[in-house]
């Protein structure tokens, strides 16, 4: 078998697997889908929407989201030595990489949404910040009572976090509101399914026209 035929066979298998994954993930009353090719249409992708959202956040939120990605989204062995700016740059590249097949965009969007919401859920609410503030103040009290306690080694960090608390709290709660608007409109299972189906239809139409 020639190299070209082997590549074509590999791509056929890959797109059939991708289609099976999409159909398994979204088994609602919808025509069964087949991936016709790797190119995307001109609509803004879910990853581009996430990237645009991230760019509107302040530097601290961006940095914390990038650190989350280092732990939960990427292979930490490839990410562990990165400084904050490098983490942010790597996340930005991951979200804005061009020429991705539709199923890769879908997979990345699902992964980011799941990991990010797991990481940030408590940061989006007043109750979550109250719990964090209480824990920090308890750590400082313990450090004052016992200079040899584990909390004493954490005291300077706890105090710094409390000093920055109002700004971080405000930034994250605002980030949570804008994220919820984005996710509810464009990152639900239904929205992602409709986007993926539109890409498949666009590719099929383009190939049929050719």
PDB file of C-alpha atoms in Angstrom:
ATOM      1  CA  UNK A   1       0.000   0.000   0.000  1.00  0.00           C
ATOM      2  CA  UNK A   2       1.352   3.417  -0.944  1.00  0.00           C
ATOM      3  CA  UNK A   3       2.043   6.133   1.631  1.00  0.00           C
ATOM      4  CA  UNK A   4      -0.878   8.184   0.298  1.00  0.00           C
ATOM      5  CA  UNK A   5      -3.284   5.249   0.658  1.00  0.00           C
ATOM      6  CA  UNK A   6      -2.051   4.483   4.166  1.00  0.00           C
ATOM      7  CA  UNK A   7      -2.601   8.110   5.195  1.00  0.00           C
ATOM      8  CA  UNK A   8      -6.068   8.095   3.668  1.00  0.00           C
ATOM      9  CA  UNK A   9      -6.953   4.870   5.493  1.00  0.00           C
ATOM     10  CA  UNK A  10      -5.644   6.268   8.794  1.00  0.00           C
ATOM     11  CA  UNK A  11      -7.684   9.439   8.369  1.00  0.00           C
ATOM     12  CA  UNK A  12     -10.816   7.416   7.546  1.00  0.00           C
ATOM     13  CA  UNK A  13     -10.425   5.396  10.744  1.00  0.00           C
ATOM     14  CA  UNK A  14      -9.716   8.545  12.769  1.00  0.00           C
ATOM     15  CA  UNK A  15     -12.790  10.410  11.576  1.00  0.00           C
ATOM     16  CA  UNK A  16     -15.025   7.361  12.125  1.00  0.00           C
ATOM     17  CA  UNK A  17     -13.791   7.140  15.725  1.00  0.00           C
ATOM     18  CA  UNK A  18     -14.372  10.873  16.173  1.00  0.00           C
ATOM     19  CA  UNK A  19     -17.902  10.600  14.810  1.00  0.00           C
ATOM     20  CA  UNK A  20     -18.622   7.698  17.152  1.00  0.00           C
ATOM     21  CA  UNK A  21     -17.409   9.757  20.114  1.00  0.00           C
ATOM     22  CA  UNK A  22     -19.629  12.696  19.178  1.00  0.00           C
ATOM     23  CA  UNK A  23     -22.668  10.463  18.715  1.00  0.00           C
ATOM     24  CA  UNK A  24     -22.001   8.757  22.036  1.00  0.00           C
ATOM     25  CA  UNK A  25     -21.535  12.062  23.855  1.00  0.00           C
ATOM     26  CA  UNK A  26     -24.630  13.677  22.326  1.00  0.00           C
ATOM     27  CA  UNK A  27     -27.231  10.911  21.816  1.00  0.00           C
ATOM     28  CA  UNK A  28     -30.216  13.257  21.512  1.00  0.00           C
ATOM     29  CA  UNK A  29     -32.681  13.110  18.632  1.00  0.00           C
ATOM     30  CA  UNK A  30     -30.205  14.151  15.986  1.00  0.00           C
ATOM     31  CA  UNK A  31     -29.091  12.660  12.698  1.00  0.00           C
ATOM     32  CA  UNK A  32     -26.081  10.401  13.156  1.00  0.00           C
ATOM     33  CA  UNK A  33     -22.998  12.263  11.995  1.00  0.00           C
ATOM     34  CA  UNK A  34     -19.880  11.489  10.013  1.00  0.00           C
ATOM     35  CA  UNK A  35     -16.740  13.612   9.917  1.00  0.00           C
ATOM     36  CA  UNK A  36     -16.065  14.432   6.316  1.00  0.00           C
ATOM     37  CA  UNK A  37     -12.690  16.136   6.654  1.00  0.00           C
ATOM     38  CA  UNK A  38     -10.345  18.179   8.860  1.00  0.00           C
ATOM     39  CA  UNK A  39     -11.156  21.727   7.773  1.00  0.00           C
ATOM     40  CA  UNK A  40     -13.428  24.126   9.613  1.00  0.00           C
ATOM     41  CA  UNK A  41     -15.927  26.690   8.432  1.00  0.00           C
ATOM     42  CA  UNK A  42     -15.712  30.398   9.055  1.00  0.00           C
ATOM     43  CA  UNK A  43     -17.875  30.549  12.194  1.00  0.00           C
ATOM     44  CA  UNK A  44     -16.100  31.500  15.393  1.00  0.00           C
ATOM     45  CA  UNK A  45     -15.129  28.290  17.143  1.00  0.00           C
ATOM     46  CA  UNK A  46     -15.858  27.520  20.809  1.00  0.00           C
ATOM     47  CA  UNK A  47     -12.130  27.765  21.501  1.00  0.00           C
ATOM     48  CA  UNK A  48     -11.984  31.233  19.962  1.00  0.00           C
ATOM     49  CA  UNK A  49     -14.875  32.296  22.185  1.00  0.00           C
ATOM     50  CA  UNK A  50     -13.056  30.970  25.252  1.00  0.00           C
ATOM     51  CA  UNK A  51      -9.883  32.753  24.157  1.00  0.00           C
ATOM     52  CA  UNK A  52     -11.748  36.040  23.678  1.00  0.00           C
ATOM     53  CA  UNK A  53     -13.265  35.658  27.143  1.00  0.00           C
ATOM     54  CA  UNK A  54      -9.860  34.984  28.694  1.00  0.00           C
ATOM     55  CA  UNK A  55      -8.317  38.044  27.063  1.00  0.00           C
ATOM     56  CA  UNK A  56     -10.894  40.312  28.728  1.00  0.00           C
ATOM     57  CA  UNK A  57      -9.834  39.168  32.206  1.00  0.00           C
ATOM     58  CA  UNK A  58      -7.235  40.942  34.316  1.00  0.00           C
ATOM     59  CA  UNK A  59      -3.668  39.663  34.534  1.00  0.00           C
ATOM     60  CA  UNK A  60      -4.177  37.909  37.876  1.00  0.00           C
ATOM     61  CA  UNK A  61      -7.173  35.923  36.666  1.00  0.00           C
ATOM     62  CA  UNK A  62      -5.361  34.994  33.442  1.00  0.00           C
ATOM     63  CA  UNK A  63      -2.371  33.794  35.428  1.00  0.00           C
ATOM     64  CA  UNK A  64      -4.497  31.660  37.738  1.00  0.00           C
ATOM     65  CA  UNK A  65      -6.433  30.170  34.829  1.00  0.00           C
ATOM     66  CA  UNK A  66      -3.122  29.322  33.123  1.00  0.00           C
ATOM     67  CA  UNK A  67      -1.877  27.653  36.307  1.00  0.00           C
ATOM     68  CA  UNK A  68      -5.092  25.634  36.376  1.00  0.00           C
ATOM     69  CA  UNK A  69      -4.414  24.554  32.812  1.00  0.00           C
ATOM     70  CA  UNK A  70      -0.910  23.451  33.801  1.00  0.00           C
ATOM     71  CA  UNK A  71      -2.349  21.117  36.425  1.00  0.00           C
ATOM     72  CA  UNK A  72      -5.581  19.892  34.860  1.00  0.00           C
ATOM     73  CA  UNK A  73      -5.584  20.467  31.095  1.00  0.00           C
ATOM     74  CA  UNK A  74      -1.994  19.871  30.006  1.00  0.00           C
ATOM     75  CA  UNK A  75       0.550  17.186  30.800  1.00  0.00           C
ATOM     76  CA  UNK A  76       2.224  18.669  33.871  1.00  0.00           C
ATOM     77  CA  UNK A  77       5.527  17.003  32.951  1.00  0.00           C
ATOM     78  CA  UNK A  78       5.639  19.319  29.938  1.00  0.00           C
ATOM     79  CA  UNK A  79       4.466  22.350  31.897  1.00  0.00           C
ATOM     80  CA  UNK A  80       6.012  22.164  35.353  1.00  0.00           C
ATOM     81  CA  UNK A  81       9.015  24.417  34.701  1.00  0.00           C
ATOM     82  CA  UNK A  82       7.036  27.180  33.031  1.00  0.00           C
ATOM     83  CA  UNK A  83       6.813  30.618  34.607  1.00  0.00           C
ATOM     84  CA  UNK A  84       3.483  32.409  34.759  1.00  0.00           C
ATOM     85  CA  UNK A  85       3.872  34.260  31.462  1.00  0.00           C
ATOM     86  CA  UNK A  86       4.908  31.066  29.663  1.00  0.00           C
ATOM     87  CA  UNK A  87       1.906  29.243  31.086  1.00  0.00           C
ATOM     88  CA  UNK A  88      -0.387  31.985  29.814  1.00  0.00           C
ATOM     89  CA  UNK A  89       1.278  31.953  26.385  1.00  0.00           C
ATOM     90  CA  UNK A  90       0.922  28.164  26.151  1.00  0.00           C
ATOM     91  CA  UNK A  91      -2.756  28.302  27.081  1.00  0.00           C
ATOM     92  CA  UNK A  92      -3.329  31.095  24.557  1.00  0.00           C
ATOM     93  CA  UNK A  93      -1.691  29.013  21.824  1.00  0.00           C
ATOM     94  CA  UNK A  94      -3.754  25.941  22.777  1.00  0.00           C
ATOM     95  CA  UNK A  95      -6.957  27.958  22.477  1.00  0.00           C
ATOM     96  CA  UNK A  96      -6.067  29.763  19.245  1.00  0.00           C
ATOM     97  CA  UNK A  97      -4.258  27.078  17.247  1.00  0.00           C
ATOM     98  CA  UNK A  98      -5.575  27.220  13.681  1.00  0.00           C
ATOM     99  CA  UNK A  99      -6.528  24.459  11.266  1.00  0.00           C
ATOM    100  CA  UNK A 100      -7.836  22.047  13.883  1.00  0.00           C
ATOM    101  CA  UNK A 101     -10.418  19.417  12.912  1.00  0.00           C
ATOM    102  CA  UNK A 102     -13.871  20.047  14.368  1.00  0.00           C
ATOM    103  CA  UNK A 103     -13.676  17.086  16.737  1.00  0.00           C
ATOM    104  CA  UNK A 104     -10.377  18.402  18.185  1.00  0.00           C
ATOM    105  CA  UNK A 105     -11.981  21.788  18.824  1.00  0.00           C
ATOM    106  CA  UNK A 106     -14.917  19.997  20.456  1.00  0.00           C
ATOM    107  CA  UNK A 107     -12.633  17.884  22.636  1.00  0.00           C
ATOM    108  CA  UNK A 108     -10.585  20.882  23.796  1.00  0.00           C
ATOM    109  CA  UNK A 109     -13.678  22.970  24.537  1.00  0.00           C
ATOM    110  CA  UNK A 110     -15.205  20.172  26.619  1.00  0.00           C
ATOM    111  CA  UNK A 111     -11.953  19.599  28.478  1.00  0.00           C
ATOM    112  CA  UNK A 112     -11.409  23.274  29.246  1.00  0.00           C
ATOM    113  CA  UNK A 113     -15.000  23.812  30.367  1.00  0.00           C
ATOM    114  CA  UNK A 114     -14.950  20.812  32.688  1.00  0.00           C
ATOM    115  CA  UNK A 115     -11.528  21.509  34.217  1.00  0.00           C
ATOM    116  CA  UNK A 116     -12.055  25.247  34.543  1.00  0.00           C
ATOM    117  CA  UNK A 117     -15.442  24.988  36.218  1.00  0.00           C
ATOM    118  CA  UNK A 118     -14.103  22.353  38.625  1.00  0.00           C
ATOM    119  CA  UNK A 119     -11.210  24.676  39.475  1.00  0.00           C
ATOM    120  CA  UNK A 120     -13.050  27.992  39.658  1.00  0.00           C
ATOM    121  CA  UNK A 121     -16.548  27.179  40.907  1.00  0.00           C
ATOM    122  CA  UNK A 122     -15.949  28.411  44.466  1.00  0.00           C
ATOM    123  CA  UNK A 123     -14.259  31.557  43.206  1.00  0.00           C
ATOM    124  CA  UNK A 124     -17.431  32.594  41.422  1.00  0.00           C
ATOM    125  CA  UNK A 125     -19.515  32.988  44.598  1.00  0.00           C
ATOM    126  CA  UNK A 126     -19.590  35.131  47.718  1.00  0.00           C
ATOM    127  CA  UNK A 127     -19.946  31.977  49.827  1.00  0.00           C
ATOM    128  CA  UNK A 128     -16.793  30.494  48.347  1.00  0.00           C
ATOM    129  CA  UNK A 129     -14.772  33.598  49.157  1.00  0.00           C
ATOM    130  CA  UNK A 130     -16.169  33.733  52.695  1.00  0.00           C
ATOM    131  CA  UNK A 131     -14.966  30.172  53.276  1.00  0.00           C
ATOM    132  CA  UNK A 132     -11.516  31.040  51.970  1.00  0.00           C
ATOM    133  CA  UNK A 133     -11.294  34.174  54.111  1.00  0.00           C
ATOM    134  CA  UNK A 134     -12.310  32.241  57.216  1.00  0.00           C
ATOM    135  CA  UNK A 135      -9.650  29.598  56.570  1.00  0.00           C
ATOM    136  CA  UNK A 136      -6.940  32.228  56.075  1.00  0.00           C
ATOM    137  CA  UNK A 137      -7.846  34.079  59.267  1.00  0.00           C
ATOM    138  CA  UNK A 138      -7.842  30.830  61.239  1.00  0.00           C
ATOM    139  CA  UNK A 139      -4.374  30.076  59.889  1.00  0.00           C
ATOM    140  CA  UNK A 140      -3.119  33.483  61.057  1.00  0.00           C
ATOM    141  CA  UNK A 141      -4.641  32.999  64.504  1.00  0.00           C
ATOM    142  CA  UNK A 142      -2.995  29.607  64.832  1.00  0.00           C
ATOM    143  CA  UNK A 143       0.340  31.056  63.731  1.00  0.00           C
ATOM    144  CA  UNK A 144       0.111  33.698  66.471  1.00  0.00           C
ATOM    145  CA  UNK A 145      -0.660  31.067  69.099  1.00  0.00           C
ATOM    146  CA  UNK A 146       2.124  28.702  68.053  1.00  0.00           C
ATOM    147  CA  UNK A 147       5.189  29.989  66.248  1.00  0.00           C
ATOM    148  CA  UNK A 148       6.264  26.407  65.531  1.00  0.00           C
ATOM    149  CA  UNK A 149       2.988  25.317  63.906  1.00  0.00           C
ATOM    150  CA  UNK A 150       2.542  24.498  60.249  1.00  0.00           C
ATOM    151  CA  UNK A 151       0.351  27.580  59.994  1.00  0.00           C
ATOM    152  CA  UNK A 152       3.266  29.795  61.097  1.00  0.00           C
ATOM    153  CA  UNK A 153       5.188  28.869  57.970  1.00  0.00           C
ATOM    154  CA  UNK A 154       2.180  29.896  55.911  1.00  0.00           C
ATOM    155  CA  UNK A 155       1.469  33.134  57.823  1.00  0.00           C
ATOM    156  CA  UNK A 156       3.154  35.617  55.465  1.00  0.00           C
ATOM    157  CA  UNK A 157       1.446  34.085  52.442  1.00  0.00           C
ATOM    158  CA  UNK A 158      -1.918  34.065  54.244  1.00  0.00           C
ATOM    159  CA  UNK A 159      -1.530  37.738  55.151  1.00  0.00           C
ATOM    160  CA  UNK A 160      -0.607  38.668  51.591  1.00  0.00           C
ATOM    161  CA  UNK A 161      -3.636  36.783  50.282  1.00  0.00           C
ATOM    162  CA  UNK A 162      -5.887  38.620  52.752  1.00  0.00           C
ATOM    163  CA  UNK A 163      -4.399  41.962  51.703  1.00  0.00           C
ATOM    164  CA  UNK A 164      -5.211  41.166  48.062  1.00  0.00           C
ATOM    165  CA  UNK A 165      -8.536  39.576  48.926  1.00  0.00           C
ATOM    166  CA  UNK A 166     -10.955  42.389  47.943  1.00  0.00           C
ATOM    167  CA  UNK A 167      -9.411  42.864  44.489  1.00  0.00           C
ATOM    168  CA  UNK A 168      -9.176  39.138  43.746  1.00  0.00           C
ATOM    169  CA  UNK A 169     -12.696  38.520  44.978  1.00  0.00           C
ATOM    170  CA  UNK A 170     -14.150  41.275  42.808  1.00  0.00           C
ATOM    171  CA  UNK A 171     -12.189  40.150  39.736  1.00  0.00           C
ATOM    172  CA  UNK A 172     -13.194  36.505  40.089  1.00  0.00           C
ATOM    173  CA  UNK A 173     -16.860  37.156  40.751  1.00  0.00           C
ATOM    174  CA  UNK A 174     -17.006  39.354  37.644  1.00  0.00           C
ATOM    175  CA  UNK A 175     -15.118  36.685  35.709  1.00  0.00           C
ATOM    176  CA  UNK A 176     -17.650  34.143  36.918  1.00  0.00           C
ATOM    177  CA  UNK A 177     -20.577  36.194  35.677  1.00  0.00           C
ATOM    178  CA  UNK A 178     -19.082  36.665  32.213  1.00  0.00           C
ATOM    179  CA  UNK A 179     -18.031  33.004  32.049  1.00  0.00           C
ATOM    180  CA  UNK A 180     -21.544  31.866  32.930  1.00  0.00           C
ATOM    181  CA  UNK A 181     -22.958  34.013  30.124  1.00  0.00           C
ATOM    182  CA  UNK A 182     -20.493  32.520  27.651  1.00  0.00           C
ATOM    183  CA  UNK A 183     -20.909  28.935  28.816  1.00  0.00           C
ATOM    184  CA  UNK A 184     -24.703  29.060  28.951  1.00  0.00           C
ATOM    185  CA  UNK A 185     -24.913  30.537  25.451  1.00  0.00           C
ATOM    186  CA  UNK A 186     -22.142  28.720  23.570  1.00  0.00           C
ATOM    187  CA  UNK A 187     -20.590  25.880  25.606  1.00  0.00           C
ATOM    188  CA  UNK A 188     -23.577  23.763  26.601  1.00  0.00           C
ATOM    189  CA  UNK A 189     -23.808  20.245  25.200  1.00  0.00           C
ATOM    190  CA  UNK A 190     -26.532  21.396  22.819  1.00  0.00           C
ATOM    191  CA  UNK A 191     -24.587  24.432  21.612  1.00  0.00           C
ATOM    192  CA  UNK A 192     -21.431  22.382  21.040  1.00  0.00           C
ATOM    193  CA  UNK A 193     -23.397  19.692  19.246  1.00  0.00           C
ATOM    194  CA  UNK A 194     -25.001  22.258  16.943  1.00  0.00           C
ATOM    195  CA  UNK A 195     -21.637  23.878  16.223  1.00  0.00           C
ATOM    196  CA  UNK A 196     -20.035  20.525  15.419  1.00  0.00           C
ATOM    197  CA  UNK A 197     -22.927  19.529  13.168  1.00  0.00           C
ATOM    198  CA  UNK A 198     -22.682  22.849  11.318  1.00  0.00           C
ATOM    199  CA  UNK A 199     -18.995  22.224  10.667  1.00  0.00           C
ATOM    200  CA  UNK A 200     -19.651  18.754   9.315  1.00  0.00           C
ATOM    201  CA  UNK A 201     -22.424  20.096   7.084  1.00  0.00           C
ATOM    202  CA  UNK A 202     -20.134  22.884   5.856  1.00  0.00           C
ATOM    203  CA  UNK A 203     -17.367  20.451   4.966  1.00  0.00           C
ATOM    204  CA  UNK A 204     -19.803  18.086   3.233  1.00  0.00           C
ATOM    205  CA  UNK A 205     -21.262  20.979   1.221  1.00  0.00           C
ATOM    206  CA  UNK A 206     -17.789  22.212   0.223  1.00  0.00           C
ATOM    207  CA  UNK A 207     -16.678  18.775  -0.877  1.00  0.00           C
ATOM    208  CA  UNK A 208     -19.953  18.170  -2.710  1.00  0.00           C
ATOM    209  CA  UNK A 209     -19.596  21.473  -4.548  1.00  0.00           C
ATOM    210  CA  UNK A 210     -16.097  20.529  -5.631  1.00  0.00           C
TER     211      UNK A 210
END
